[in-house]
Structures are given as structure tokens and as C-alpha cells.
């Protein structure tokens, strides 16, 4: 058997999957021990991968490579995670460390970049695999992540920060963002932005909880915050269309998975008001079809194509 191991490393959980031919054969999730530091988390990744192999009685020798998606900025030339604020990582040579722990080749990628590759390889963007026009992703959860592909390749830019679409300014002088700036899409349309707007502690309102509360009577503050998020996501989509004239934009992440269907009409209305009609007409705005699996399937694809 020639299989790939794919890891979705997050600030709260690590998911490792054994993947073959774009199919997930096994899946193991554990809580990330952020307090163990970068070296400790790297050991944890190797353990979780071992568990994913054991589930299918597979051996390390069956694994061609590891694809590891990280919530941070990746320097490919040196295999370094330059910054990953949710993990507290700073210039960690993750590729070398993981290769020495597992004995397999490792491909690192930013998690939203991996998610876009996943949707392109086996999800909502599959119909556009041979289209030369740009494709983009906006993943909405605790933050707002973005990614861009052209001609089947990720666009990472000069220093790896191309496609950080969550930090496009959508409201000049608007609310403060985690990046230190103001008025970023993330500061207006993420789950954290909604928590802040309703005066709720960080991490208290899960996306599933938001979806449930929207069905209840009252909850005016929450409904207002969610419709503000939809409006600004529409402006975000419009800006992506203005910048790239893409063939498609995929909207993913936990928040979109929970409320995307419901918000899409409002997102499209706001997009329509804010970009060229032709740009929107030629662009499919789609919801993710892989949900949580987009990132691991993309990481596997990148590992297989290394
Ligand atoms: Zn920002």
C-alpha cells in the first residue's frame, strides 16, 4: 500500500488521517498540548500519526510522505513555521524536526492554503481544475483565512503572505483586529468578531451554537452581528473579485459550515453592490463541500505531489 499521512494542526486540536487516492482511511483527533511547546507538539503529531496508522494496521513504511497543515506562516525554502500565534510558535524548523521523528518526507503548508487545495482536488472546486483563471478561498472560523490558486498552483507571494484575505481592510478605521490593524475582514466577520459584538467571552459561542440561536425569537444583538458579518463577507468577496477576476471563490470553515446556506443570499447582495457586474457574473461563489476534511485532503494532495 502506498498511502499518505495528512495532519491538520490547530491551536485546539490535531487531526491526523491516513489518506489514499483522495480517500480518508482512518482519522484520529487529539487535543493540542500547546503548553508542551513546539518540540512537544511535534512529538504529539508523530504519536497521532502513529495512531492513525495503527487504526488500519498500517506501518510507517507504507507511508510515502506526510502533509502537515499549520495555522501560521510557512517558509517553504527552509521548512520553517515563521509564526503561528495560536501555537505560540516562532521560527520553528518543523519540517526537519518532523522528518527526524517520523523518518518520512514532510511537506508543510499553511492550513487555509491546504484547504483550498483540498477543495480544488476533491471538493467544490473540482469542476475548475483545468480553468486557468484564479480561484480563491475564504475560511471563516475563529479568524478569517484566505488563499489563492492560479493554474493549479498556490499563490504565496514574495514572503508567503499572499492570500491573507482576512486582513483586507473592509471598513477603514473599523474595529481592531488581532493583527494589530483596524477594519480587517477578520475583525468584522469572524466568529470572534461576533462574540465580541454580543459581549460574550472568547471561545464561548461555537458556530453550531450560533446556528441554533439564530432560529430563536429575540437574540437581536446576535442576529445583528451575524448579518453584519454576512455584509462584510460580501464586501470581502467583492474585493477578491476586483483584485483577481476569479473563476470561483469557495467559502469554508466552521462558521460557514454552520450558517453558510443561510448567509449566502446576503453575502451575494453585498458582493453585487461592491464589484463590477461582469466580475461577479463570471465568478461562482460556492460553499465548501468537504467541511472539516478540506485541510487534510489538501495536505495529503500536497504531500503526494511533492
Ligand atoms: Zn487584521
CSV table of C-alpha atoms and ligand atoms in Angstrom, one decimal:
chain,number,residue,atom,x,y,z
A,1,UNK,CA,0.0,0.0,0.0
A,2,UNK,CA,1.3,3.5,-0.8
A,3,UNK,CA,-0.6,6.0,1.4
A,4,UNK,CA,-0.1,9.5,2.7
A,5,UNK,CA,-0.5,10.8,6.2
A,6,UNK,CA,-2.2,14.2,6.5
A,7,UNK,CA,-2.2,16.4,9.6
A,8,UNK,CA,-4.5,19.3,10.4
A,9,UNK,CA,-2.7,21.1,13.2
A,10,UNK,CA,-4.8,23.6,15.1
A,11,UNK,CA,-4.5,25.6,18.3
A,12,UNK,CA,-7.1,23.3,20.0
A,13,UNK,CA,-6.9,20.0,18.2
A,14,UNK,CA,-4.7,17.9,16.0
A,15,UNK,CA,-6.3,15.6,13.4
A,16,UNK,CA,-4.2,13.0,11.6
A,17,UNK,CA,-5.6,11.0,8.7
A,18,UNK,CA,-4.3,8.1,6.6
A,19,UNK,CA,-5.2,9.0,3.0
A,20,UNK,CA,-5.1,7.0,-0.2
A,21,UNK,CA,-6.3,8.2,-3.6
A,22,UNK,CA,-8.1,11.2,-2.0
A,23,UNK,CA,-10.0,9.0,0.4
A,24,UNK,CA,-9.6,9.1,4.2
A,25,UNK,CA,-8.9,5.6,5.5
A,26,UNK,CA,-8.6,6.5,9.2
A,27,UNK,CA,-8.8,9.5,11.4
A,28,UNK,CA,-7.5,10.3,14.9
A,29,UNK,CA,-8.1,13.6,16.8
A,30,UNK,CA,-6.5,14.7,20.0
A,31,UNK,CA,-6.3,18.0,22.0
A,32,UNK,CA,-3.2,20.0,21.1
A,33,UNK,CA,-0.8,20.3,24.1
A,34,UNK,CA,0.2,23.9,23.2
A,35,UNK,CA,1.9,24.2,26.6
A,36,UNK,CA,4.3,21.4,25.6
A,37,UNK,CA,6.0,23.9,23.2
A,38,UNK,CA,6.9,23.4,19.6
A,39,UNK,CA,9.1,20.3,20.2
A,40,UNK,CA,6.4,18.7,22.4
A,41,UNK,CA,3.7,19.4,19.8
A,42,UNK,CA,5.9,17.9,17.1
A,43,UNK,CA,6.2,14.7,19.2
A,44,UNK,CA,2.5,14.7,19.6
A,45,UNK,CA,2.0,14.9,15.8
A,46,UNK,CA,4.2,11.9,15.4
A,47,UNK,CA,2.2,10.0,18.0
A,48,UNK,CA,-1.2,10.9,16.5
A,49,UNK,CA,0.1,9.8,13.1
A,50,UNK,CA,1.2,6.5,14.6
A,51,UNK,CA,-2.3,6.1,16.0
A,52,UNK,CA,-3.9,6.8,12.6
A,53,UNK,CA,-1.6,4.1,11.1
A,54,UNK,CA,-2.5,1.6,13.8
A,55,UNK,CA,-6.2,2.0,13.1
A,56,UNK,CA,-5.7,0.4,9.7
A,57,UNK,CA,-2.8,-1.9,10.8
A,58,UNK,CA,-0.6,0.1,8.5
A,59,UNK,CA,3.2,0.7,9.0
A,60,UNK,CA,5.3,3.8,8.6
A,61,UNK,CA,6.9,2.0,5.6
A,62,UNK,CA,3.5,2.2,3.9
A,63,UNK,CA,3.6,6.0,4.0
A,64,UNK,CA,5.1,7.8,1.1
A,65,UNK,CA,5.1,11.2,2.8
A,66,UNK,CA,3.4,13.4,5.5
A,67,UNK,CA,1.4,16.6,4.6
A,68,UNK,CA,1.2,18.9,7.6
A,69,UNK,CA,-1.1,21.9,7.6
A,70,UNK,CA,-0.3,24.6,10.2
A,71,UNK,CA,-2.2,27.7,11.3
A,72,UNK,CA,0.6,30.0,10.5
A,73,UNK,CA,3.1,31.4,8.1
A,74,UNK,CA,5.3,28.9,6.4
A,75,UNK,CA,8.7,29.5,4.7
A,76,UNK,CA,9.0,26.6,2.2
A,77,UNK,CA,12.6,27.1,1.3
A,78,UNK,CA,13.7,26.3,4.9
A,79,UNK,CA,10.8,24.2,6.1
A,80,UNK,CA,10.2,26.7,8.9
A,81,UNK,CA,6.9,27.8,10.5
A,82,UNK,CA,7.8,31.5,10.9
A,83,UNK,CA,4.9,32.4,13.1
A,84,UNK,CA,1.9,30.6,14.4
A,85,UNK,CA,0.3,32.8,17.1
A,86,UNK,CA,-2.3,30.2,18.2
A,87,UNK,CA,0.5,27.7,18.9
A,88,UNK,CA,3.0,30.2,20.3
A,89,UNK,CA,5.5,29.1,17.6
A,90,UNK,CA,8.2,31.4,16.3
A,91,UNK,CA,10.6,30.3,13.6
A,92,UNK,CA,10.3,26.6,14.3
A,93,UNK,CA,12.0,24.3,11.9
A,94,UNK,CA,9.1,21.9,11.8
A,95,UNK,CA,9.9,20.1,8.6
A,96,UNK,CA,13.4,18.8,9.8
A,97,UNK,CA,12.0,18.0,13.3
A,98,UNK,CA,9.1,16.0,11.9
A,99,UNK,CA,11.2,14.2,9.4
A,100,UNK,CA,13.6,13.1,12.1
A,101,UNK,CA,10.7,12.0,14.3
A,102,UNK,CA,8.9,10.0,11.6
A,103,UNK,CA,11.6,9.0,9.1
A,104,UNK,CA,9.3,10.2,6.2
A,105,UNK,CA,9.5,13.2,3.9
A,106,UNK,CA,7.3,16.1,5.2
A,107,UNK,CA,5.5,18.8,3.3
A,108,UNK,CA,4.4,21.9,5.3
A,109,UNK,CA,1.7,24.2,4.2
A,110,UNK,CA,-0.5,26.9,5.7
A,111,UNK,CA,-3.8,25.4,6.7
A,112,UNK,CA,-6.1,27.6,4.6
A,113,UNK,CA,-3.8,27.1,1.6
A,114,UNK,CA,-4.2,23.4,2.2
A,115,UNK,CA,-7.9,23.8,2.5
A,116,UNK,CA,-8.1,25.5,-0.9
A,117,UNK,CA,-6.0,22.7,-2.5
A,118,UNK,CA,-8.4,20.2,-0.9
A,119,UNK,CA,-11.5,21.8,-2.4
A,120,UNK,CA,-9.7,22.0,-5.7
A,121,UNK,CA,-8.5,18.4,-5.6
A,122,UNK,CA,-11.6,16.7,-4.4
A,123,UNK,CA,-14.3,19.2,-3.3
A,124,UNK,CA,-16.4,22.2,-4.6
A,125,UNK,CA,-13.7,23.5,-6.9
A,126,UNK,CA,-13.1,20.2,-8.8
A,127,UNK,CA,-15.0,21.4,-11.9
A,128,UNK,CA,-12.5,24.2,-12.3
A,129,UNK,CA,-9.3,22.1,-12.1
A,130,UNK,CA,-8.4,22.9,-15.7
A,131,UNK,CA,-9.5,26.5,-15.6
A,132,UNK,CA,-6.6,28.9,-16.0
A,133,UNK,CA,-8.4,31.7,-14.1
A,134,UNK,CA,-7.7,32.4,-10.4
A,135,UNK,CA,-9.5,30.5,-7.6
A,136,UNK,CA,-9.8,31.8,-4.1
A,137,UNK,CA,-10.9,30.7,-0.6
A,138,UNK,CA,-12.2,32.5,2.4
A,139,UNK,CA,-12.4,30.2,5.5
A,140,UNK,CA,-14.4,31.7,8.4
A,141,UNK,CA,-14.0,30.5,11.9
A,142,UNK,CA,-12.2,31.9,14.9
A,143,UNK,CA,-10.5,34.1,12.4
A,144,UNK,CA,-10.9,34.6,8.6
A,145,UNK,CA,-8.2,32.9,6.5
A,146,UNK,CA,-7.7,33.2,2.7
A,147,UNK,CA,-5.9,31.5,-0.1
A,148,UNK,CA,-5.4,32.0,-3.8
A,149,UNK,CA,-4.6,29.5,-6.6
A,150,UNK,CA,-3.8,30.1,-10.3
A,151,UNK,CA,-3.4,27.3,-12.8
A,152,UNK,CA,-3.4,24.6,-10.1
A,153,UNK,CA,-0.7,26.3,-8.1
A,154,UNK,CA,-0.9,28.2,-4.8
A,155,UNK,CA,0.0,31.9,-5.0
A,156,UNK,CA,2.1,32.6,-1.9
A,157,UNK,CA,3.8,35.8,-2.9
A,158,UNK,CA,7.3,37.1,-2.1
A,159,UNK,CA,7.2,36.3,1.6
A,160,UNK,CA,4.5,33.7,1.9
A,161,UNK,CA,1.7,36.1,2.9
A,162,UNK,CA,-0.2,36.4,-0.4
A,163,UNK,CA,-3.9,35.5,0.1
A,164,UNK,CA,-4.1,36.7,3.7
A,165,UNK,CA,-7.6,37.8,2.7
A,166,UNK,CA,-8.9,38.0,6.3
A,167,UNK,CA,-6.7,41.1,6.7
A,168,UNK,CA,-8.0,43.0,3.8
A,169,UNK,CA,-9.4,46.3,5.0
A,170,UNK,CA,-13.1,46.4,4.6
A,171,UNK,CA,-14.0,49.2,7.0
A,172,UNK,CA,-11.4,51.9,7.2
A,173,UNK,CA,-10.8,52.8,10.9
A,174,UNK,CA,-13.1,50.0,11.9
A,175,UNK,CA,-12.7,47.6,14.9
A,176,UNK,CA,-9.3,46.5,16.0
A,177,UNK,CA,-8.0,43.2,14.6
A,178,UNK,CA,-5.8,40.5,16.1
A,179,UNK,CA,-3.1,41.5,13.6
A,180,UNK,CA,-2.8,45.0,15.2
A,181,UNK,CA,-4.6,46.7,12.3
A,182,UNK,CA,-8.2,48.1,12.1
A,183,UNK,CA,-11.2,47.3,10.0
A,184,UNK,CA,-9.9,44.0,8.7
A,185,UNK,CA,-12.4,41.5,7.4
A,186,UNK,CA,-11.5,39.2,10.3
A,187,UNK,CA,-12.4,41.9,12.8
A,188,UNK,CA,-15.9,42.2,11.4
A,189,UNK,CA,-16.8,38.8,10.0
A,190,UNK,CA,-15.2,36.1,12.2
A,191,UNK,CA,-16.8,34.1,15.0
A,192,UNK,CA,-14.6,36.0,17.4
A,193,UNK,CA,-15.9,39.3,16.0
A,194,UNK,CA,-19.4,38.1,16.6
A,195,UNK,CA,-18.5,37.1,20.2
A,196,UNK,CA,-17.1,40.5,20.8
A,197,UNK,CA,-20.1,42.3,19.3
A,198,UNK,CA,-22.5,40.4,21.6
A,199,UNK,CA,-20.2,40.8,24.6
A,200,UNK,CA,-19.5,37.1,25.0
A,201,UNK,CA,-16.2,35.6,26.2
A,202,UNK,CA,-13.8,34.3,23.6
A,203,UNK,CA,-14.5,30.7,22.5
A,204,UNK,CA,-17.9,30.7,24.2
A,205,UNK,CA,-20.1,30.9,21.0
A,206,UNK,CA,-19.4,27.9,18.8
A,207,UNK,CA,-20.6,28.1,15.2
A,208,UNK,CA,-23.2,25.3,15.9
A,209,UNK,CA,-24.5,27.4,18.9
A,210,UNK,CA,-24.8,30.5,16.7
A,211,UNK,CA,-26.8,28.5,14.1
A,212,UNK,CA,-29.2,27.3,16.9
A,213,UNK,CA,-29.6,30.7,18.5
A,214,UNK,CA,-30.4,32.3,15.1
A,215,UNK,CA,-33.6,30.1,15.0
A,216,UNK,CA,-34.8,31.5,18.3
A,217,UNK,CA,-37.0,34.6,18.8
A,218,UNK,CA,-35.3,37.7,20.1
A,219,UNK,CA,-31.5,37.4,20.1
A,220,UNK,CA,-31.4,40.8,18.3
A,221,UNK,CA,-27.8,41.5,19.2
A,222,UNK,CA,-26.6,38.2,17.8
A,223,UNK,CA,-28.7,38.5,14.6
A,224,UNK,CA,-27.4,42.0,14.0
A,225,UNK,CA,-23.8,40.8,14.5
A,226,UNK,CA,-24.3,37.8,12.1
A,227,UNK,CA,-25.9,40.0,9.5
A,228,UNK,CA,-23.0,42.4,9.8
A,229,UNK,CA,-20.6,39.5,9.3
A,230,UNK,CA,-22.5,38.5,6.1
A,231,UNK,CA,-22.4,42.0,4.8
A,232,UNK,CA,-18.7,42.3,5.3
A,233,UNK,CA,-18.0,38.9,3.9
A,234,UNK,CA,-19.9,40.1,0.8
A,235,UNK,CA,-17.5,43.1,0.6
A,236,UNK,CA,-14.6,40.7,1.1
A,237,UNK,CA,-15.8,38.6,-1.8
A,238,UNK,CA,-16.3,41.7,-3.9
A,239,UNK,CA,-12.7,42.8,-3.2
A,240,UNK,CA,-11.4,39.4,-4.1
A,241,UNK,CA,-13.3,39.6,-7.4
A,242,UNK,CA,-12.0,43.1,-8.1
A,243,UNK,CA,-8.4,42.0,-7.4
A,244,UNK,CA,-8.4,38.7,-9.1
A,245,UNK,CA,-11.3,38.3,-11.5
A,246,UNK,CA,-11.5,34.7,-10.3
A,247,UNK,CA,-13.5,31.8,-11.7
A,248,UNK,CA,-14.7,30.8,-8.3
A,249,UNK,CA,-14.5,31.7,-4.6
A,250,UNK,CA,-15.1,29.0,-2.1
A,251,UNK,CA,-16.4,29.9,1.4
A,252,UNK,CA,-15.5,27.3,4.1
A,253,UNK,CA,-14.5,27.0,7.7
A,254,UNK,CA,-16.7,26.0,10.7
A,255,UNK,CA,-18.8,29.2,10.7
A,256,UNK,CA,-19.7,28.8,7.0
A,257,UNK,CA,-20.4,25.1,7.5
A,258,UNK,CA,-22.9,26.1,10.2
A,259,UNK,CA,-24.6,29.1,8.7
A,260,UNK,CA,-23.3,29.4,5.2
A,261,UNK,CA,-26.5,28.4,3.4
A,262,UNK,CA,-28.4,30.9,5.4
A,263,UNK,CA,-26.0,33.8,4.9
A,264,UNK,CA,-25.2,33.2,1.2
A,265,UNK,CA,-28.0,35.4,-0.2
A,266,UNK,CA,-26.9,38.4,2.0
A,267,UNK,CA,-23.3,37.8,1.1
A,268,UNK,CA,-24.2,37.9,-2.6
A,269,UNK,CA,-26.3,41.0,-2.2
A,270,UNK,CA,-23.3,42.9,-0.6
A,271,UNK,CA,-20.9,41.5,-3.2
A,272,UNK,CA,-23.2,42.7,-6.0
A,273,UNK,CA,-23.2,46.2,-4.6
A,274,UNK,CA,-19.4,46.4,-4.4
A,275,UNK,CA,-17.8,45.0,-7.5
A,276,UNK,CA,-18.1,45.0,-11.3
A,277,UNK,CA,-21.2,43.2,-12.5
A,278,UNK,CA,-19.2,41.2,-15.0
A,279,UNK,CA,-16.7,40.1,-12.4
A,280,UNK,CA,-19.5,38.7,-10.2
A,281,UNK,CA,-21.3,37.1,-13.2
A,282,UNK,CA,-18.2,35.2,-14.2
A,283,UNK,CA,-17.4,34.0,-10.6
A,284,UNK,CA,-19.1,31.1,-8.9
A,285,UNK,CA,-19.4,31.8,-5.1
A,286,UNK,CA,-19.6,28.3,-3.6
A,287,UNK,CA,-19.8,26.8,-0.1
A,288,UNK,CA,-17.2,24.2,0.8
A,289,UNK,CA,-18.2,20.7,0.1
A,290,UNK,CA,-15.6,19.0,2.3
A,291,UNK,CA,-16.1,20.9,5.5
A,292,UNK,CA,-13.5,19.9,8.1
A,293,UNK,CA,-11.8,17.4,5.7
A,294,UNK,CA,-10.7,20.1,3.2
A,295,UNK,CA,-7.5,20.8,5.0
A,296,UNK,CA,-6.4,17.2,5.5
A,297,UNK,CA,-7.3,16.2,1.9
A,298,UNK,CA,-5.3,19.2,0.6
A,299,UNK,CA,-2.3,18.4,2.9
A,300,UNK,CA,-2.4,14.9,1.5
A,301,UNK,CA,-2.6,16.1,-2.0
A,302,UNK,CA,0.4,18.4,-1.5
A,303,UNK,CA,2.4,15.6,0.2
A,304,UNK,CA,1.6,13.3,-2.8
A,305,UNK,CA,2.7,15.9,-5.3
A,306,UNK,CA,5.9,16.9,-3.6
B,1,LIG,ZN1,-6.1,42.0,10.6
